[in-house]
PDB file of C-alpha atoms in Angstrom:
ATOM      1  CA  MET A   1     121.104  62.045 112.395  1.00 52.00           C
ATOM      2  CA  THR A   2     123.958  63.850 110.658  1.00 53.00           C
ATOM      3  CA  ASP A   3     127.457  63.222 111.868  1.00 59.00           C
ATOM      4  CA  ILE A   4     129.281  66.334 112.927  1.00 56.00           C
ATOM      5  CA  SER A   5     132.380  65.230 111.046  1.00 60.00           C
ATOM      6  CA  ASP A   6     130.450  65.348 107.799  1.00 62.00           C
ATOM      7  CA  LEU A   7     129.442  69.027 108.180  1.00 57.00           C
ATOM      8  CA  PRO A   8     131.527  71.584 106.264  1.00 57.00           C
ATOM      9  CA  PRO A   9     133.799  73.966 108.423  1.00 56.00           C
ATOM     10  CA  VAL A  10     132.352  77.274 109.426  1.00 54.00           C
ATOM     11  CA  ASP A  11     134.985  79.136 107.433  1.00 55.00           C
ATOM     12  CA  VAL A  12     136.268  77.378 104.294  1.00 52.00           C
ATOM     13  CA  ARG A  13     139.709  78.598 103.331  1.00 53.00           C
ATOM     14  CA  PRO A  14     142.642  76.953 101.489  1.00 54.00           C
ATOM     15  CA  GLU A  15     145.062  75.367 103.871  1.00 55.00           C
ATOM     16  CA  SER A  16     147.902  77.224 102.167  1.00 51.00           C
ATOM     17  CA  GLU A  17     146.675  80.497 103.745  1.00 59.00           C
ATOM     18  CA  ALA A  18     147.217  79.204 107.302  1.00 62.00           C
ATOM     19  CA  CYS A  19     150.603  80.154 108.730  1.00 72.00           C
ATOM     20  CA  GLU A  20     152.427  78.368 111.501  1.00 78.00           C
ATOM     21  CA  ALA A  21     153.294  80.381 114.581  1.00 80.00           C
ATOM     22  CA  PRO A  22     156.870  81.685 114.657  1.00 82.00           C
ATOM     23  CA  THR A  23     159.203  79.875 117.003  1.00 85.00           C
ATOM     24  CA  THR A  24     162.459  81.848 116.536  1.00 88.00           C
ATOM     25  CA  LEU A  25     163.280  85.429 117.306  1.00 87.00           C
ATOM     26  CA  PHE A  26     163.992  86.234 113.620  1.00 87.00           C
ATOM     27  CA  ALA A  27     160.703  84.766 112.500  1.00 85.00           C
ATOM     28  CA  THR A  28     158.861  86.608 115.246  1.00 86.00           C
ATOM     29  CA  LEU A  29     160.396  89.919 114.219  1.00 84.00           C
ATOM     30  CA  LYS A  30     159.596  89.155 110.576  1.00 84.00           C
ATOM     31  CA  GLN A  31     155.901  88.807 111.522  1.00 83.00           C
ATOM     32  CA  LEU A  32     155.878  91.871 113.790  1.00 85.00           C
ATOM     33  CA  GLY A  33     157.935  94.177 111.527  1.00 82.00           C
ATOM     34  CA  PRO A  34     155.194  95.437 109.117  1.00 80.00           C
ATOM     35  CA  GLY A  35     152.913  96.082 112.032  1.00 78.00           C
ATOM     36  CA  LEU A  36     155.532  98.076 113.948  1.00 80.00           C
ATOM     37  CA  ILE A  37     156.305 100.117 110.891  1.00 80.00           C
ATOM     38  CA  ILE A  38     152.628 100.918 110.406  1.00 76.00           C
ATOM     39  CA  ALA A  39     152.258 101.729 114.098  1.00 73.00           C
ATOM     40  CA  GLY A  40     155.300 104.077 113.912  1.00 72.00           C
ATOM     41  CA  SER A  41     153.950 105.866 110.807  1.00 70.00           C
ATOM     42  CA  ILE A  42     150.678 106.581 112.575  1.00 69.00           C
ATOM     43  CA  VAL A  43     152.397 108.642 115.270  1.00 68.00           C
ATOM     44  CA  GLY A  44     152.989 111.846 113.332  1.00 65.00           C
ATOM     45  CA  SER A  45     152.807 115.592 113.683  1.00 62.00           C
ATOM     46  CA  GLY A  46     149.325 115.515 115.067  1.00 65.00           C
ATOM     47  CA  GLU A  47     150.289 113.497 118.096  1.00 69.00           C
ATOM     48  CA  LEU A  48     153.556 115.420 118.724  1.00 71.00           C
ATOM     49  CA  ILE A  49     152.416 118.989 117.961  1.00 74.00           C
ATOM     50  CA  ALA A  50     148.666 119.415 117.667  1.00 74.00           C
ATOM     51  CA  THR A  51     147.702 117.428 120.712  1.00 76.00           C
ATOM     52  CA  THR A  52     150.417 119.134 122.813  1.00 79.00           C
ATOM     53  CA  LYS A  53     149.184 122.582 121.680  1.00 80.00           C
ATOM     54  CA  ALA A  54     145.602 121.538 122.415  1.00 80.00           C
ATOM     55  CA  GLY A  55     146.450 120.391 125.868  1.00 81.00           C
ATOM     56  CA  ALA A  56     148.389 123.573 126.645  1.00 84.00           C
ATOM     57  CA  GLN A  57     145.397 125.787 125.479  1.00 84.00           C
ATOM     58  CA  ALA A  58     142.435 123.756 126.767  1.00 82.00           C
ATOM     59  CA  GLY A  59     144.025 122.138 129.823  1.00 81.00           C
ATOM     60  CA  ILE A  60     142.085 119.154 131.322  1.00 83.00           C
ATOM     61  CA  ALA A  61     138.853 120.238 129.649  1.00 85.00           C
ATOM     62  CA  LEU A  62     139.644 117.896 126.734  1.00 82.00           C
ATOM     63  CA  LEU A  63     140.779 114.974 128.917  1.00 84.00           C
ATOM     64  CA  TRP A  64     137.584 113.129 128.264  1.00 88.00           C
ATOM     65  CA  LEU A  65     138.262 113.148 124.542  1.00 83.00           C
ATOM     66  CA  ILE A  66     141.648 111.421 125.074  1.00 80.00           C
ATOM     67  CA  LEU A  67     140.041 108.758 127.344  1.00 85.00           C
ATOM     68  CA  LEU A  68     137.147 108.125 124.905  1.00 86.00           C
ATOM     69  CA  GLY A  69     139.576 107.932 121.931  1.00 80.00           C
ATOM     70  CA  CYS A  70     141.905 105.454 123.738  1.00 80.00           C
ATOM     71  CA  VAL A  71     138.931 103.172 124.673  1.00 82.00           C
ATOM     72  CA  ILE A  72     137.349 103.161 121.233  1.00 82.00           C
ATOM     73  CA  LYS A  73     140.683 102.738 119.529  1.00 79.00           C
ATOM     74  CA  VAL A  74     141.691  99.722 121.480  1.00 80.00           C
ATOM     75  CA  PHE A  75     138.441  97.792 121.397  1.00 84.00           C
ATOM     76  CA  VAL A  76     137.771  98.537 117.750  1.00 82.00           C
ATOM     77  CA  GLN A  77     141.187  97.261 116.806  1.00 81.00           C
ATOM     78  CA  ILE A  78     140.826  94.213 118.993  1.00 85.00           C
ATOM     79  CA  GLU A  79     137.571  93.250 117.369  1.00 85.00           C
ATOM     80  CA  MET A  80     138.805  93.943 113.840  1.00 83.00           C
ATOM     81  CA  GLY A  81     141.840  91.722 114.567  1.00 84.00           C
ATOM     82  CA  ARG A  82     139.594  88.931 115.850  1.00 87.00           C
ATOM     83  CA  HIS A  83     137.401  89.220 112.842  1.00 83.00           C
ATOM     84  CA  THR A  84     140.381  88.998 110.465  1.00 84.00           C
ATOM     85  CA  VAL A  85     141.837  85.987 112.298  1.00 84.00           C
ATOM     86  CA  VAL A  86     138.544  84.091 112.404  1.00 83.00           C
ATOM     87  CA  HIS A  87     137.171  84.871 108.964  1.00 82.00           C
ATOM     88  CA  GLY A  88     140.317  85.563 106.954  1.00 81.00           C
ATOM     89  CA  GLN A  89     138.838  88.840 105.831  1.00 80.00           C
ATOM     90  CA  THR A  90     140.448  92.277 105.996  1.00 81.00           C
ATOM     91  CA  ALA A  91     138.893  95.105 107.996  1.00 79.00           C
ATOM     92  CA  LEU A  92     138.076  97.040 104.820  1.00 78.00           C
ATOM     93  CA  ALA A  93     136.258  94.067 103.307  1.00 81.00           C
ATOM     94  CA  ALA A  94     134.378  93.641 106.595  1.00 79.00           C
ATOM     95  CA  LEU A  95     133.265  97.253 106.561  1.00 77.00           C
ATOM     96  CA  ASN A  96     132.071  96.912 103.018  1.00 78.00           C
ATOM     97  CA  GLU A  97     129.430  94.485 104.260  1.00 78.00           C
ATOM     98  CA  VAL A  98     127.856  96.987 106.598  1.00 75.00           C
ATOM     99  CA  PRO A  99     124.335  98.025 105.434  1.00 77.00           C
ATOM    100  CA  GLY A 100     124.239 101.183 103.387  1.00 74.00           C
ATOM    101  CA  ARG A 101     125.453 101.210  99.783  1.00 75.00           C
ATOM    102  CA  LEU A 102     126.666 104.140  97.685  1.00 72.00           C
ATOM    103  CA  PHE A 103     127.040 102.885  94.112  1.00 78.00           C
ATOM    104  CA  LYS A 104     128.889  99.564  94.533  1.00 77.00           C
ATOM    105  CA  LEU A 105     130.696 100.288  97.818  1.00 76.00           C
ATOM    106  CA  ASN A 106     129.644 100.884 101.298  1.00 79.00           C
ATOM    107  CA  TRP A 107     129.518 104.435 102.563  1.00 80.00           C
ATOM    108  CA  ILE A 108     132.206 103.661 105.165  1.00 79.00           C
ATOM    109  CA  VAL A 109     134.574 102.546 102.390  1.00 80.00           C
ATOM    110  CA  TRP A 110     133.950 105.969 100.625  1.00 84.00           C
ATOM    111  CA  PHE A 111     134.867 107.768 103.809  1.00 83.00           C
ATOM    112  CA  TRP A 112     138.074 105.685 103.932  1.00 82.00           C
ATOM    113  CA  VAL A 113     138.849 106.757 100.290  1.00 84.00           C
ATOM    114  CA  ALA A 114     138.339 110.397 101.233  1.00 86.00           C
ATOM    115  CA  MET A 115     140.617 109.895 104.292  1.00 83.00           C
ATOM    116  CA  MET A 116     143.331 108.337 102.169  1.00 84.00           C
ATOM    117  CA  LEU A 117     143.136 111.291  99.613  1.00 87.00           C
ATOM    118  CA  SER A 118     143.246 113.919 102.362  1.00 84.00           C
ATOM    119  CA  GLY A 119     146.231 111.939 103.807  1.00 81.00           C
ATOM    120  CA  ILE A 120     148.201 112.520 100.599  1.00 84.00           C
ATOM    121  CA  VAL A 121     147.620 116.280 101.046  1.00 83.00           C
ATOM    122  CA  GLN A 122     148.728 115.980 104.623  1.00 80.00           C
ATOM    123  CA  LEU A 123     151.935 114.354 103.595  1.00 82.00           C
ATOM    124  CA  GLY A 124     152.825 117.449 101.565  1.00 83.00           C
ATOM    125  CA  GLY A 125     152.435 119.540 104.693  1.00 81.00           C
ATOM    126  CA  ILE A 126     154.523 117.151 106.747  1.00 80.00           C
ATOM    127  CA  VAL A 127     157.303 117.132 104.101  1.00 85.00           C
ATOM    128  CA  GLY A 128     157.228 120.943 104.058  1.00 84.00           C
ATOM    129  CA  GLY A 129     157.325 121.104 107.784  1.00 83.00           C
ATOM    130  CA  VAL A 130     160.327 118.820 108.015  1.00 85.00           C
ATOM    131  CA  GLY A 131     162.129 120.896 105.280  1.00 84.00           C
ATOM    132  CA  GLN A 132     161.516 124.100 107.318  1.00 85.00           C
ATOM    133  CA  ALA A 133     162.715 122.443 110.536  1.00 85.00           C
ATOM    134  CA  ALA A 134     165.804 121.097 108.680  1.00 85.00           C
ATOM    135  CA  ALA A 135     166.545 124.569 107.256  1.00 82.00           C
ATOM    136  CA  ILE A 136     166.325 126.118 110.719  1.00 85.00           C
ATOM    137  CA  ALA A 137     168.466 123.397 112.281  1.00 85.00           C
ATOM    138  CA  MET A 138     170.984 123.196 109.455  1.00 81.00           C
ATOM    139  CA  PRO A 139     170.762 126.384 107.373  1.00 77.00           C
ATOM    140  CA  LEU A 140     172.297 126.268 103.927  1.00 70.00           C
ATOM    141  CA  THR A 141     175.478 128.242 103.710  1.00 69.00           C
ATOM    142  CA  GLY A 142     178.734 128.347 101.901  1.00 64.00           C
ATOM    143  CA  ASP A 143     179.403 126.892  98.499  1.00 65.00           C
ATOM    144  CA  TYR A 144     176.278 124.752  98.355  1.00 62.00           C
ATOM    145  CA  ARG A 145     174.100 127.751  98.799  1.00 62.00           C
ATOM    146  CA  ASN A 146     175.849 129.684  96.174  1.00 67.00           C
ATOM    147  CA  ALA A 147     175.554 126.714  93.820  1.00 66.00           C
ATOM    148  CA  ILE A 148     171.757 126.416  94.103  1.00 68.00           C
ATOM    149  CA  ARG A 149     171.316 130.162  93.685  1.00 74.00           C
ATOM    150  CA  LEU A 150     172.694 129.895  90.182  1.00 78.00           C
ATOM    151  CA  PRO A 151     170.042 128.965  87.560  1.00 81.00           C
ATOM    152  CA  SER A 152     170.607 125.650  85.778  1.00 81.00           C
ATOM    153  CA  GLU A 153     172.282 125.482  82.394  1.00 84.00           C
ATOM    154  CA  ARG A 154     169.017 124.473  80.800  1.00 86.00           C
ATOM    155  CA  ASP A 155     167.222 127.530  82.241  1.00 86.00           C
ATOM    156  CA  ILE A 156     170.024 129.846  80.991  1.00 86.00           C
ATOM    157  CA  LYS A 157     169.919 128.372  77.419  1.00 88.00           C
ATOM    158  CA  TRP A 158     166.124 128.682  77.498  1.00 89.00           C
ATOM    159  CA  MET A 159     166.380 132.349  78.534  1.00 89.00           C
ATOM    160  CA  LEU A 160     168.931 133.216  75.876  1.00 89.00           C
ATOM    161  CA  THR A 161     166.944 131.472  73.087  1.00 89.00           C
ATOM    162  CA  TRP A 162     163.736 133.342  73.900  1.00 90.00           C
ATOM    163  CA  GLU A 163     165.460 136.665  74.480  1.00 88.00           C
ATOM    164  CA  GLU A 164     166.883 136.429  70.924  1.00 88.00           C
ATOM    165  CA  ALA A 165     163.529 135.412  69.593  1.00 88.00           C
ATOM    166  CA  ILE A 166     161.779 138.366  71.261  1.00 87.00           C
ATOM    167  CA  ALA A 167     164.443 140.807  70.121  1.00 86.00           C
ATOM    168  CA  ASN A 168     164.257 139.754  66.498  1.00 86.00           C
ATOM    169  CA  ASN A 169     160.470 139.188  66.628  1.00 83.00           C
ATOM    170  CA  ASP A 170     161.061 135.585  65.498  1.00 84.00           C
ATOM    171  CA  GLU A 171     158.210 133.682  63.910  1.00 85.00           C
ATOM    172  CA  SER A 172     158.357 131.006  66.720  1.00 84.00           C
ATOM    173  CA  TYR A 173     157.552 133.777  69.269  1.00 84.00           C
ATOM    174  CA  ALA A 174     155.116 135.800  67.106  1.00 84.00           C
ATOM    175  CA  LYS A 175     152.846 132.819  66.474  1.00 87.00           C
ATOM    176  CA  LEU A 176     152.323 132.250  70.230  1.00 86.00           C
ATOM    177  CA  SER A 177     149.177 133.363  71.983  1.00 88.00           C
ATOM    178  CA  PRO A 178     149.401 136.567  74.059  1.00 86.00           C
ATOM    179  CA  GLN A 179     149.154 134.513  77.316  1.00 87.00           C
ATOM    180  CA  GLU A 180     152.131 132.345  76.269  1.00 88.00           C
ATOM    181  CA  GLN A 181     154.124 135.431  75.301  1.00 87.00           C
ATOM    182  CA  VAL A 182     153.529 137.003  78.673  1.00 89.00           C
ATOM    183  CA  ARG A 183     154.555 133.675  80.331  1.00 90.00           C
ATOM    184  CA  ILE A 184     157.827 133.553  78.360  1.00 90.00           C
ATOM    185  CA  GLN A 185     158.544 137.256  79.099  1.00 89.00           C
ATOM    186  CA  ASN A 186     158.043 136.671  82.842  1.00 90.00           C
ATOM    187  CA  GLY A 187     160.175 133.539  82.828  1.00 89.00           C
ATOM    188  CA  THR A 188     163.047 135.123  80.966  1.00 89.00           C
ATOM    189  CA  GLY A 189     162.846 138.163  83.284  1.00 88.00           C
ATOM    190  CA  ARG A 190     162.933 135.967  86.311  1.00 88.00           C
ATOM    191  CA  VAL A 191     166.089 134.078  85.087  1.00 87.00           C
ATOM    192  CA  ARG A 192     167.698 137.281  84.073  1.00 88.00           C
ATOM    193  CA  GLU A 193     167.019 138.878  87.450  1.00 87.00           C
ATOM    194  CA  GLN A 194     168.638 135.887  89.193  1.00 85.00           C
ATOM    195  CA  LEU A 195     171.691 136.213  87.088  1.00 85.00           C
ATOM    196  CA  ASP A 196     171.935 139.993  87.670  1.00 85.00           C
ATOM    197  CA  ARG A 197     171.786 139.555  91.409  1.00 82.00           C
ATOM    198  CA  LEU A 198     174.857 137.225  91.192  1.00 80.00           C
ATOM    199  CA  GLY A 199     176.839 139.969  89.529  1.00 80.00           C
ATOM    200  CA  GLU A 200     180.105 138.770  87.896  1.00 80.00           C
ATOM    201  CA  ARG A 201     179.268 135.162  88.599  1.00 77.00           C
ATOM    202  CA  GLY A 202     176.019 135.479  86.691  1.00 75.00           C
ATOM    203  CA  GLU A 203     177.780 137.078  83.712  1.00 78.00           C
ATOM    204  CA  LYS A 204     180.268 134.269  83.565  1.00 76.00           C
ATOM    205  CA  ALA A 205     177.444 131.685  83.572  1.00 74.00           C
ATOM    206  CA  VAL A 206     175.927 133.397  80.528  1.00 71.00           C
TER     207      VAL A 206
END
């Protein structure tokens, strides 16, 4: 009969991966810090704006969706955490073992990739929304606003160079394609229009 002590452990992992439980306040905060940051980043414009608007328009008709989402969210996260603690395997690696392959990855992992890519697009909208809110709360006025209205020195030099090339029908301009010539004409016209709107200040900049 085989002795139980001779059997290999259920989950073989290097001992160096096991961490001792924190005993001090600083060590506890160090362990909880990354999780708190991620939890805070999850609460975004959707929770603060979209759900509030949906509740105002639909009333309690969508209350079942909130309850269902809370139940699923809690239990899925609990089981994923238990799986990670017991097997030392991340949630994404565990999902990759679910039946159903598309190329070399599981279909759930491909959904995760699509979600992350769409999240990047969402970040652009969030940044734009924050900028609009900041502009409403703290509108740009005074010298700072006047400073950013003036084209940069590089743009002014670029405009003067190409205006001279266009006026003299320079070879560097003539050899460009019609599309590039139109692009340069539009660009120089835009910078010149900005300078003209500034009046005397624009003339001094030139």
